[in-house]
Coordinates of C-alpha atoms in Angstrom, one line a residue:
X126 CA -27.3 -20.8 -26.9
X127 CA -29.9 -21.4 -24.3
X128 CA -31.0 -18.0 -22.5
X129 CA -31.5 -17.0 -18.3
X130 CA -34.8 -16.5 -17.4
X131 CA -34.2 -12.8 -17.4
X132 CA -32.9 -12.9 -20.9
X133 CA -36.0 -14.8 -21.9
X134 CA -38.2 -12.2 -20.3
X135 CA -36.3 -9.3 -22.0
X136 CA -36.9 -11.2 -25.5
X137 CA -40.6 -12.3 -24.6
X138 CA -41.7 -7.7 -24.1
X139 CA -38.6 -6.4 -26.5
X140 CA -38.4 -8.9 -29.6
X141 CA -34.7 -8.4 -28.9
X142 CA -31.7 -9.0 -26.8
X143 CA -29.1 -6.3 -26.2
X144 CA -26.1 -8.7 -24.7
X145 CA -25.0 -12.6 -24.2
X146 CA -23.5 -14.2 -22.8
X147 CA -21.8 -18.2 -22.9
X148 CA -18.6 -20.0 -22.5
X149 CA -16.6 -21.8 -25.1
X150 CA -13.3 -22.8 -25.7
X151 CA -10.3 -21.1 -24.5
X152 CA -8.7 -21.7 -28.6
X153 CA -11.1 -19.2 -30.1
X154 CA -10.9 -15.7 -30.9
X155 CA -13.0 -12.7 -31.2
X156 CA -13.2 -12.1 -34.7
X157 CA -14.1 -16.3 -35.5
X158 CA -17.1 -15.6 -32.6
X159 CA -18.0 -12.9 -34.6
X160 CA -18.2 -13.8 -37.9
X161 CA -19.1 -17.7 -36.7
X162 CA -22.2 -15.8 -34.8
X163 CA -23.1 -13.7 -37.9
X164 CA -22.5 -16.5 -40.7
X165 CA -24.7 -19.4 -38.9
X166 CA -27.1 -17.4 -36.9
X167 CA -27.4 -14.0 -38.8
X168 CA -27.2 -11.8 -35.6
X169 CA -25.8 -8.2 -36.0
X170 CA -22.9 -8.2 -33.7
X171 CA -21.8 -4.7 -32.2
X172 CA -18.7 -6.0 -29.9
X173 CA -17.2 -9.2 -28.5
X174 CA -15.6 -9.5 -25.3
X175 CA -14.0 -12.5 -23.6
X176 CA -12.4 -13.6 -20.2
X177 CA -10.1 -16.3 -20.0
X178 CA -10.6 -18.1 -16.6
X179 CA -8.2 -21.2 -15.4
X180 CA -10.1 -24.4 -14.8
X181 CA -10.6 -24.9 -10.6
X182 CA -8.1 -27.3 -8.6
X183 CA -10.3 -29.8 -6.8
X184 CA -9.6 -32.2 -4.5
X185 CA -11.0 -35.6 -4.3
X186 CA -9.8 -39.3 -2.4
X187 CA -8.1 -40.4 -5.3
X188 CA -5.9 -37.3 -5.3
X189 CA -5.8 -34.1 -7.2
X190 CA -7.6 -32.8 -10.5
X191 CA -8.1 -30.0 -12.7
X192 CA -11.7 -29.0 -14.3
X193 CA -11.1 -27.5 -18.6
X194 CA -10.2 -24.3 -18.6
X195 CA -12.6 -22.0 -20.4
X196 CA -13.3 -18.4 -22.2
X197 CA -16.5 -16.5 -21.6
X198 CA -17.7 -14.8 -23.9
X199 CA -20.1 -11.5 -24.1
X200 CA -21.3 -10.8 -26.8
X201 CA -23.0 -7.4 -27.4
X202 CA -25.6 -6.8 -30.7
X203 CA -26.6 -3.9 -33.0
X204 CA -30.0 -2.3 -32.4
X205 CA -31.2 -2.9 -35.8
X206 CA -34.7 -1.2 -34.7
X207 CA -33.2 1.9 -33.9
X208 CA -31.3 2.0 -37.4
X209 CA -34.2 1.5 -39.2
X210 CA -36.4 4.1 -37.7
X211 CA -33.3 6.9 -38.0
X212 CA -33.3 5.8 -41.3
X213 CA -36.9 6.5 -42.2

């Protein structure tokens, strides 16, 4: 999942990131992106939240076409830091 440059700058002074966010496709559901994200990449995932967007009608000289549809997908983690400090 490559990051913005703001993301990349909030990772570079925090060691963390607080929210995602990426597109995939429309077939997948919140609880796979969760447990797919916490399975292959070991993040602590707080909440999942997706939008469902219709692929643009475009116009070119050979007629009419459709881009994919797609889901975004925002993806908000734990604050493990926090946890472990209340903890001690």
């Amino acid at each position: 999942m490559p990051l913005s440059e703001g993301q990349q700058k909030a990772f570079e002074t925090n060691g963390t990131l607080k929210q995602v966010a990426f597109q995939t496709v429309p077939s997948v559901s919140k609880p796979e992106l969760k447990k797919y994200l916490e399975s292959v990449y070991g993040l602590n995932v707080a909440t999942v939240r997706t939008l469902n967007y219709e692929g643009a009608k475009k116009r070119s000289k050979h007629g009419f076409f459709r881009r994919p549809d797609y889901k975004k997908v925002y993806v908000t983690f734990k604050n493990t830091k926090k946890a472990e400090s209340s903890s001690a």
